[in-house]
CSV table of C-alpha atoms in Angstrom, one decimal:
chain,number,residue,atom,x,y,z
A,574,UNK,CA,8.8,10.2,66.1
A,575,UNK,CA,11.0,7.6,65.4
A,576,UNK,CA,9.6,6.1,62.7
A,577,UNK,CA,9.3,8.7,60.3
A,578,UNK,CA,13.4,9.7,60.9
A,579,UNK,CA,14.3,5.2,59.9
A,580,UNK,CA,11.8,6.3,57.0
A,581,UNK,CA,13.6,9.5,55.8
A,582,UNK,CA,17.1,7.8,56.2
A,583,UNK,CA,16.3,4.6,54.6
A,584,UNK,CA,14.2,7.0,51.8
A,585,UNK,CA,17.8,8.6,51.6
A,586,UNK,CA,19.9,5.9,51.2
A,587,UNK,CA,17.7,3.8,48.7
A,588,UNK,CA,17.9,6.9,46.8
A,589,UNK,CA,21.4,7.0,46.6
A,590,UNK,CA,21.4,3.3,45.8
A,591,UNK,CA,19.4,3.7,43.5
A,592,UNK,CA,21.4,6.5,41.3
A,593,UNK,CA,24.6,4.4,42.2
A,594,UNK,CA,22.9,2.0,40.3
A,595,UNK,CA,21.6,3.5,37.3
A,596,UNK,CA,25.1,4.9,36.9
A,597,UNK,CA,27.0,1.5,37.0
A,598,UNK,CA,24.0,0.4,34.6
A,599,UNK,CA,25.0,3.0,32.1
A,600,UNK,CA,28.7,2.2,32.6
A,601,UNK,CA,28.0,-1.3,32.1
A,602,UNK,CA,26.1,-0.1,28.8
A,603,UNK,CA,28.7,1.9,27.6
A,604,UNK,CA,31.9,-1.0,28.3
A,605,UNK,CA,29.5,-3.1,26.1
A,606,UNK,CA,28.3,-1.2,23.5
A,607,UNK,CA,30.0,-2.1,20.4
A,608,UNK,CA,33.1,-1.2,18.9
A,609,UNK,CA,33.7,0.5,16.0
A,610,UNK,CA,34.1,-1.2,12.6
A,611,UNK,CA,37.3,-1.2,11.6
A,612,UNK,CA,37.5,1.0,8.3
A,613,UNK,CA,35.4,3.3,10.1
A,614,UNK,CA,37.7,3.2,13.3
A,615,UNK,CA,40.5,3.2,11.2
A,616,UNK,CA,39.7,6.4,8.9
A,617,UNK,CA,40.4,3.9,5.8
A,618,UNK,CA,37.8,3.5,2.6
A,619,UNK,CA,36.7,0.2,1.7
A,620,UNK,CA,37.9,-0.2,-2.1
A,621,UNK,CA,37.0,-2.6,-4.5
A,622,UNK,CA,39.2,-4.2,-7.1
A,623,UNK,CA,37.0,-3.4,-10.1
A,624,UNK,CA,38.1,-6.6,-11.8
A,625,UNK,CA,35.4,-8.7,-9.3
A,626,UNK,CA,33.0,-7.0,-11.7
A,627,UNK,CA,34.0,-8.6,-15.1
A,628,UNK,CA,32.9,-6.6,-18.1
A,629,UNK,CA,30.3,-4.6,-16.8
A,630,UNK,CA,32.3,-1.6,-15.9
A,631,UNK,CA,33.3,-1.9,-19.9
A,632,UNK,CA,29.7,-2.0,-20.5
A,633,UNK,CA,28.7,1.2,-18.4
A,634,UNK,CA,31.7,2.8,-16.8
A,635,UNK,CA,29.4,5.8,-15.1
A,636,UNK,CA,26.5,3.6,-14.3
A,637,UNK,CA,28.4,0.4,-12.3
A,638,UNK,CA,30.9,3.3,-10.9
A,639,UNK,CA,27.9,4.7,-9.4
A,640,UNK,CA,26.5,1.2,-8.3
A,641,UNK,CA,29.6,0.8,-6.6
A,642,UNK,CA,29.4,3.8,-4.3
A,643,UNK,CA,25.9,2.9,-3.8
A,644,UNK,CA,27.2,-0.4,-1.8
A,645,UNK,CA,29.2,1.7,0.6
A,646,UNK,CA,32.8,1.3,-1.8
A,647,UNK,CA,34.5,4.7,-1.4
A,648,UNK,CA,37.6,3.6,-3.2
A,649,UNK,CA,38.5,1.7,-6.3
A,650,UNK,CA,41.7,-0.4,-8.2
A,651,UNK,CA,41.7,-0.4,-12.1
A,652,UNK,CA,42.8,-3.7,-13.3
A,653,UNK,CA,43.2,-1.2,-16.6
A,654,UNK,CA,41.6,1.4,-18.4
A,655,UNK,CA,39.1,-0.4,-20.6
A,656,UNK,CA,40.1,1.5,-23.4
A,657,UNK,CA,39.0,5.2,-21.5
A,658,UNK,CA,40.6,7.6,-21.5
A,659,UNK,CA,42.7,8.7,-18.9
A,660,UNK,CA,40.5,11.9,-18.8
A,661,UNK,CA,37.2,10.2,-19.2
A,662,UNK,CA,38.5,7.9,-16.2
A,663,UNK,CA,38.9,10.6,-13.5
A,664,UNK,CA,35.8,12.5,-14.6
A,665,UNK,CA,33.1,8.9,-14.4
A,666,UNK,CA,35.4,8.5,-11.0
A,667,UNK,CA,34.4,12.2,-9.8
A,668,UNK,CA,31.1,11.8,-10.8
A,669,UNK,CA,31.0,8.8,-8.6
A,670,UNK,CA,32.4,10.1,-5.8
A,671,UNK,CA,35.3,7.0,-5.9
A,672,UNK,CA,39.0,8.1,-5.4
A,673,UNK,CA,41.3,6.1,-6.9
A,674,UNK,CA,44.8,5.6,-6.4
A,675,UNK,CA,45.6,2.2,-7.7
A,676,UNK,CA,45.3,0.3,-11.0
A,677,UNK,CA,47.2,-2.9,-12.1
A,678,UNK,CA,49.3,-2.5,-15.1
A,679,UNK,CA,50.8,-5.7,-17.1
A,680,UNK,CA,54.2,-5.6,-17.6
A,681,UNK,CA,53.8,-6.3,-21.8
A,682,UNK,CA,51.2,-4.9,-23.8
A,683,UNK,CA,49.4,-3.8,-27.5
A,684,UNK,CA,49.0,-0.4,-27.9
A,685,UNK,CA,46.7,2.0,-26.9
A,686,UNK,CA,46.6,-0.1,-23.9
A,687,UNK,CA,49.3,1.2,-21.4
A,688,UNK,CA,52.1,-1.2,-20.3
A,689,UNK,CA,54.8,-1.2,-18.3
A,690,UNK,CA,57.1,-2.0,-21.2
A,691,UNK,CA,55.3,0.6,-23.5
A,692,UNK,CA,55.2,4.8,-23.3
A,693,UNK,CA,56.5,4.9,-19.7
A,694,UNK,CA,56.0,8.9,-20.0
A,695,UNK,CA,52.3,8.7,-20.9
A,696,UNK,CA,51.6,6.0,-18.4
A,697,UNK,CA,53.1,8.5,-16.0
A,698,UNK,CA,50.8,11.4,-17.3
A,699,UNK,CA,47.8,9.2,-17.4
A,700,UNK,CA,48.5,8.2,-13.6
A,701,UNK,CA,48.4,11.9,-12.7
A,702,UNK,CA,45.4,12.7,-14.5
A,703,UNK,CA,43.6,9.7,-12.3
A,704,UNK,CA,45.2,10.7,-9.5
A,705,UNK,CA,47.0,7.4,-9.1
A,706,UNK,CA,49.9,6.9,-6.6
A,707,UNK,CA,50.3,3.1,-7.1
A,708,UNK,CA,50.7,1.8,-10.2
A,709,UNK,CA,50.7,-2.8,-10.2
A,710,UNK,CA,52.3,-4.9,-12.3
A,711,UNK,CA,49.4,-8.0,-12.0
A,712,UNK,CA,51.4,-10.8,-12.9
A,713,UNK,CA,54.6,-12.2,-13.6
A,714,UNK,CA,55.6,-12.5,-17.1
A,715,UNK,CA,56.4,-15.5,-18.8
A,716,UNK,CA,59.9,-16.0,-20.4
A,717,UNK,CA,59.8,-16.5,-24.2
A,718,UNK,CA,61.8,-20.1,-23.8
A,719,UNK,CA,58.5,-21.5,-22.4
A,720,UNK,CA,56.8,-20.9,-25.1
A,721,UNK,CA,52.8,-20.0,-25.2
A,722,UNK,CA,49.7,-21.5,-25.2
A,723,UNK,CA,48.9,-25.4,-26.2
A,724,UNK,CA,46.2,-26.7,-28.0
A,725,UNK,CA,42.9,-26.6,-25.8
A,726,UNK,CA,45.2,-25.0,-22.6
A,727,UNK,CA,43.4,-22.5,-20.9
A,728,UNK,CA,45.3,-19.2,-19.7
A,729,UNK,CA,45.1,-20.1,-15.9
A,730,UNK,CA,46.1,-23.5,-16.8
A,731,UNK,CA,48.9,-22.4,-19.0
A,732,UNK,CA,50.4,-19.6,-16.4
A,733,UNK,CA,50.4,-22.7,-13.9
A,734,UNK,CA,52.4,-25.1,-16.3
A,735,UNK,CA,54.5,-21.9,-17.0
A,736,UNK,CA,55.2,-21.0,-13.7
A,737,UNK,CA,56.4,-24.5,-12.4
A,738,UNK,CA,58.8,-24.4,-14.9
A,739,UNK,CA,60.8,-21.1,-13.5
A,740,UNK,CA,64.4,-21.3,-12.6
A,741,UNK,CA,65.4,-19.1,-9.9
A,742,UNK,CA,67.1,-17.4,-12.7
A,743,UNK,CA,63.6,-16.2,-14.3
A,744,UNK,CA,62.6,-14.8,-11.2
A,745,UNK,CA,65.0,-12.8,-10.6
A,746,UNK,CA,64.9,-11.5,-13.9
A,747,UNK,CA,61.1,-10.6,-13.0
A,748,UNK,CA,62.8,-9.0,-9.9
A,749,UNK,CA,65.4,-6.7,-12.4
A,750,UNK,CA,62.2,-5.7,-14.3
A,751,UNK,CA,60.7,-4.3,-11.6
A,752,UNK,CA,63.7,-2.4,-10.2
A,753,UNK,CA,64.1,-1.2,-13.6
A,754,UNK,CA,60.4,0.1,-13.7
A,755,UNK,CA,60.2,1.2,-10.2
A,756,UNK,CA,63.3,3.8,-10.2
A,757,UNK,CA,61.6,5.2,-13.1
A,758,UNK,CA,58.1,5.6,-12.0
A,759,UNK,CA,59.8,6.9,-8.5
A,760,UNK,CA,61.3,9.8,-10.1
A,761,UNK,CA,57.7,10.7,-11.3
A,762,UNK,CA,56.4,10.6,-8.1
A,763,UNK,CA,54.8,7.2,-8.7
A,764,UNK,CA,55.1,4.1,-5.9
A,765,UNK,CA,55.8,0.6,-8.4
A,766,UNK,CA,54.0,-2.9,-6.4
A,767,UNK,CA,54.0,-6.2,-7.1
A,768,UNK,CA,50.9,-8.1,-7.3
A,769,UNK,CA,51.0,-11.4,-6.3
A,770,UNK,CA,48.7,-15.2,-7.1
A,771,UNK,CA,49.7,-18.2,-5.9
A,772,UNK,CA,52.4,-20.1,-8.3
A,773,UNK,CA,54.8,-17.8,-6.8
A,774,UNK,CA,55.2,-19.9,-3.9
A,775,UNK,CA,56.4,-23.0,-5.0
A,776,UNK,CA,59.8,-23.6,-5.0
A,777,UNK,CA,62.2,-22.5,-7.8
A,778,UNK,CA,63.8,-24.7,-10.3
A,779,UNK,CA,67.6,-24.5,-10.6
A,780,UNK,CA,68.7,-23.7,-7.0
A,781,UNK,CA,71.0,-27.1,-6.9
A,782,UNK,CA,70.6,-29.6,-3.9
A,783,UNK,CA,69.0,-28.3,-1.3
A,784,UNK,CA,67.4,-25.7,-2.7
A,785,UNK,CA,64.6,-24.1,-0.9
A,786,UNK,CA,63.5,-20.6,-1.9
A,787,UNK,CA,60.4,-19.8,-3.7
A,788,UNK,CA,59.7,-17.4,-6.4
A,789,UNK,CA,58.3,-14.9,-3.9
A,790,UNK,CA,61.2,-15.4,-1.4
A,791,UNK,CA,63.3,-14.6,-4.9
A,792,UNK,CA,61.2,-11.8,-5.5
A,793,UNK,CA,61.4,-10.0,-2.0
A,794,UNK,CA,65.2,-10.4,-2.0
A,795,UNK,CA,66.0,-9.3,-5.4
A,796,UNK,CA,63.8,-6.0,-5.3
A,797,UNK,CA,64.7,-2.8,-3.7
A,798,UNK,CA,62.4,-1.9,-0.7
A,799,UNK,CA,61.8,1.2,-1.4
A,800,UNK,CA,61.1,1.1,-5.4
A,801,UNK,CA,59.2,-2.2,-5.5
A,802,UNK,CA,56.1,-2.7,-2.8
A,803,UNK,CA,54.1,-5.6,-2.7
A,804,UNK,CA,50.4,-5.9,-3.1
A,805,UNK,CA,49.0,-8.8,-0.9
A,806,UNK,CA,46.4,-10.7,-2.4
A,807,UNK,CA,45.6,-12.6,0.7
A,808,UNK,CA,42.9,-15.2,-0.5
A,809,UNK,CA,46.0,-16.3,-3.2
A,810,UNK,CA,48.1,-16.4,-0.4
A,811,UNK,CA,46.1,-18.6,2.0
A,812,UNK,CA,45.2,-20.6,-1.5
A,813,UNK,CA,49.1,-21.6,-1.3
A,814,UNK,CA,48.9,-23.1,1.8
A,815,UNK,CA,50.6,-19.8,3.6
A,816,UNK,CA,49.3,-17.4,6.5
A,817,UNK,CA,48.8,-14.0,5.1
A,818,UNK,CA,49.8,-12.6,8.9
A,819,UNK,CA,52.9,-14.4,9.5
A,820,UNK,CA,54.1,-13.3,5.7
A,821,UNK,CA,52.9,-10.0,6.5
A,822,UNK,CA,55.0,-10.0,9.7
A,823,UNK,CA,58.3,-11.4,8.2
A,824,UNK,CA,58.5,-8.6,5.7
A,825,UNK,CA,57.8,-5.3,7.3
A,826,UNK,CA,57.4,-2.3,5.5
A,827,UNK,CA,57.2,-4.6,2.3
A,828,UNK,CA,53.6,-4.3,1.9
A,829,UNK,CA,51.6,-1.1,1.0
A,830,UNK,CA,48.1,-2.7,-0.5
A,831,UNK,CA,46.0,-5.7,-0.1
A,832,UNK,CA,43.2,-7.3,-1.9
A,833,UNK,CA,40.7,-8.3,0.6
A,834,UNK,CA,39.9,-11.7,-1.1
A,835,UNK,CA,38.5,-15.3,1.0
A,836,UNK,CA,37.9,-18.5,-0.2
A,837,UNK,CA,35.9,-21.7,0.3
A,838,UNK,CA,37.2,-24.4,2.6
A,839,UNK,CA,37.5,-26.8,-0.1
A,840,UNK,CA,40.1,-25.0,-1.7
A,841,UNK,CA,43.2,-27.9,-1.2
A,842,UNK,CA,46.4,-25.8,-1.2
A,843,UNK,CA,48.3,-25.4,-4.3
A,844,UNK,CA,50.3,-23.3,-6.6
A,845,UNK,CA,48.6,-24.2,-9.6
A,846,UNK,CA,46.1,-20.9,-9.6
A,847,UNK,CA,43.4,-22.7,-8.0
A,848,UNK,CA,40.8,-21.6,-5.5
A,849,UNK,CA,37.3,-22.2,-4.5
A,850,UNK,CA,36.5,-18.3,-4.1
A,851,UNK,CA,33.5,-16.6,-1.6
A,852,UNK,CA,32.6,-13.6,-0.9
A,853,UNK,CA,34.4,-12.0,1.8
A,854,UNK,CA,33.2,-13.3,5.6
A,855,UNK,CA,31.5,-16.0,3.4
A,856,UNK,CA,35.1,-18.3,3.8
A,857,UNK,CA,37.6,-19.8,5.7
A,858,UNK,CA,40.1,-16.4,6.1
A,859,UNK,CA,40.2,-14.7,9.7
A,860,UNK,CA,39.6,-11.0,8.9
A,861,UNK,CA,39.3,-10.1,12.5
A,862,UNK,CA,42.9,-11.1,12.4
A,863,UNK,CA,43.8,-9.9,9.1
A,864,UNK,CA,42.9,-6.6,8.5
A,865,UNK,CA,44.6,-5.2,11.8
A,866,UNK,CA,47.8,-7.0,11.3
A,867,UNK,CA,47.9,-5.2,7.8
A,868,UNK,CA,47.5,-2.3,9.0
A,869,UNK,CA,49.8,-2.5,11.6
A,870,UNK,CA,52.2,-3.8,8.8
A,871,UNK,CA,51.5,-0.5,7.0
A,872,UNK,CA,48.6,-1.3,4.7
A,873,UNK,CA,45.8,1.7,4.2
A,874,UNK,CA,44.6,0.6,0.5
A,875,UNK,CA,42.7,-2.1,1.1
A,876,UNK,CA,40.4,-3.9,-1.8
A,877,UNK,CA,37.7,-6.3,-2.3
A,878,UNK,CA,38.3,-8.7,-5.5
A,879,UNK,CA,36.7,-11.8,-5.9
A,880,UNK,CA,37.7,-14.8,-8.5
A,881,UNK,CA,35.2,-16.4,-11.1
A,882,UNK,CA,33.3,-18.5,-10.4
A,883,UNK,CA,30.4,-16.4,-8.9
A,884,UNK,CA,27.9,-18.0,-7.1
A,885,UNK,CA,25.3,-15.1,-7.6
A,886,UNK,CA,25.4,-11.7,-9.9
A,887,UNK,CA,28.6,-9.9,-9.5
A,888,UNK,CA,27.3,-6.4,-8.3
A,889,UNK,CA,25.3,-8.7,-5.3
A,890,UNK,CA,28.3,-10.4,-4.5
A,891,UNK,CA,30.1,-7.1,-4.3
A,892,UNK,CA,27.6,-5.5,-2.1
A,893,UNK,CA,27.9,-8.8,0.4
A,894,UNK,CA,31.9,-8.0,0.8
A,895,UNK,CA,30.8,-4.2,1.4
A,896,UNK,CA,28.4,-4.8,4.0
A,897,UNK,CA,30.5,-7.7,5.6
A,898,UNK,CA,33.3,-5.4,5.9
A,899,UNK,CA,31.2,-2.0,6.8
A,900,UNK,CA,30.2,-4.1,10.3
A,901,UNK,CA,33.4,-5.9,10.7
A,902,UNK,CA,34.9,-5.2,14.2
A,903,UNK,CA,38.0,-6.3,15.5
């Protein structure tokens, strides 16, 4: 009669084991199960900067708009209007299910195109219409002393020449603009920003002996926090030699947007408007390090944008940032 009691225990006991262990199993599932992506985690959409696309949004506005919410893009950045309306804009946007609450807007323009030195009023009731809350001067503008474009000079070369010619003077008249613009967007309920490339980071003519500020440093000192934002392209950034975190981190509260933007390793660091561009995860920047410490930093608008040249069609490219990004876990 023994037996059969050793058997019943032992039956007992192996039973137990046996659940203890299916339960640590499906704790040790459940620590390594994957984490969440980070937009998803985060609440954020994944925009794209519709610029990546060239002229095809020109071509089709409600057919690529569409396209691009077919890759997974919830949000979008105008780099302008493309001659839309700002009517027929918000309803090819609807349509498409894309919000948009960004678009870059140069600082000089020709009419009908809307400028920042143009019909400030109607740019203000365009805004609204699209529902924009940001609205980004793309690019600094270039004093008339320095004249324009040479004979054979392309414009990327010429903003480069132009650029390396500023005085510390000329940047912080870019800086006045931009206070001037941003108080009066403010009181329409609009948020200015500053979109930067890479020439801003070399050093500024004119400082005397010594001299070691940079067009940005000129730019972040000479603007008022809270009317002028800045825009972080990162892949410009890292194309300057810098570290899109540790100038994140020395300006808080600076930065509201970012374009999510990577590059080649053989891009040699400059600030001559060079880079060597991928598709995002396809190049050297560390978005697992990135994207949190812009967030952290205060960034929720967050957009793709890729620079010419394109290794394959632009929409395919696009979708490869999308999906790269839809996975991405940090």
């Amino acid at each position: 009669m023994i037996t059969p009691m050793v058997t019943t225990r032992t039956s007992r006991r192996a039973f137990i084991g046996g659940a203890a262990a299916l339960a640590g199993l499906g704790l040790a599932r459940l620590s390594t199960a994957a984490p969440t992506p980070f937009f998803k985690g985060k609440g954020l959409p994944i925009g794209l900067q519709l610029y990546t696309l060239g002229d095809l949004v020109e071509k089709d506005l409600p057919g690529t708009l569409k396209a691009v919410a077919g890759m997974g893009y919830r949000a979008v950045e105008l780099p302008g209007f493309y001659g839309h309306t700002a009517g027929d804009l918000a309803a090819a946007l609807k349509a498409a299910g894309l919000v948009c609450e960004s678009a870059h807007i140069n600082a000089q323009g020709r009419s009908p195109a809307p400028s920042l030195s143009g019909d400030l009023d109607a740019l203000v009731r365009d805004a609204h219409t699209i529902g924009l809350k940001f609205i980004v001067m793309p690019m600094f503008t270039v004093p008339a002393r320095l004249g324009g474009l040479q004979a054979g000079e392309g414009f990327g070369d010429f903003l480069a020449r132009v650029a390396s010619q500023f005085t510390a003077d000329d940047w912080k008249s870019q800086a006045a603009f931009l206070n001037e613009k941003g108080a009066a967007l403010k009181k329409a309920g609009l948020q200015l920003a500053y979109h930067n490339h890479n020439p801003e980071f070399a050093v500024a003519g004119g400082q005397g002996a010594g001299g070691t500020a940079t067009g940005y440093d000129i730019l972040l000192a000479e603007t008022d926090p809270d009317l002028v934002k800045m825009e972080m392209d990162a892949g410009w950034v890292a194309a300057a030699g810098l570290d899109p975190v540790a100038l994140l981190q020395a300006h808080p509260g600076r930065f509201r947007l970012m374009h999510v933007k990577d590059l080649k390793a053989g891009t040699v660091p400059n600030t001559r408007l060079k880079m060597d561009p991928a598709e995002v995860g396809g190049g050297t920047l560390d978005w697992h390090r990135i994207l949190p410490a812009a967030h952290a930093a205060g960034i929720n608008h967050f957009y793709v944008e890729q620079e010419p040249p394109f290794a394959r069609p632009r929409l395919e490219a696009a979708r490869l940032s999308a999906d790269y990004l839809g996975k991405l876990a940090v």
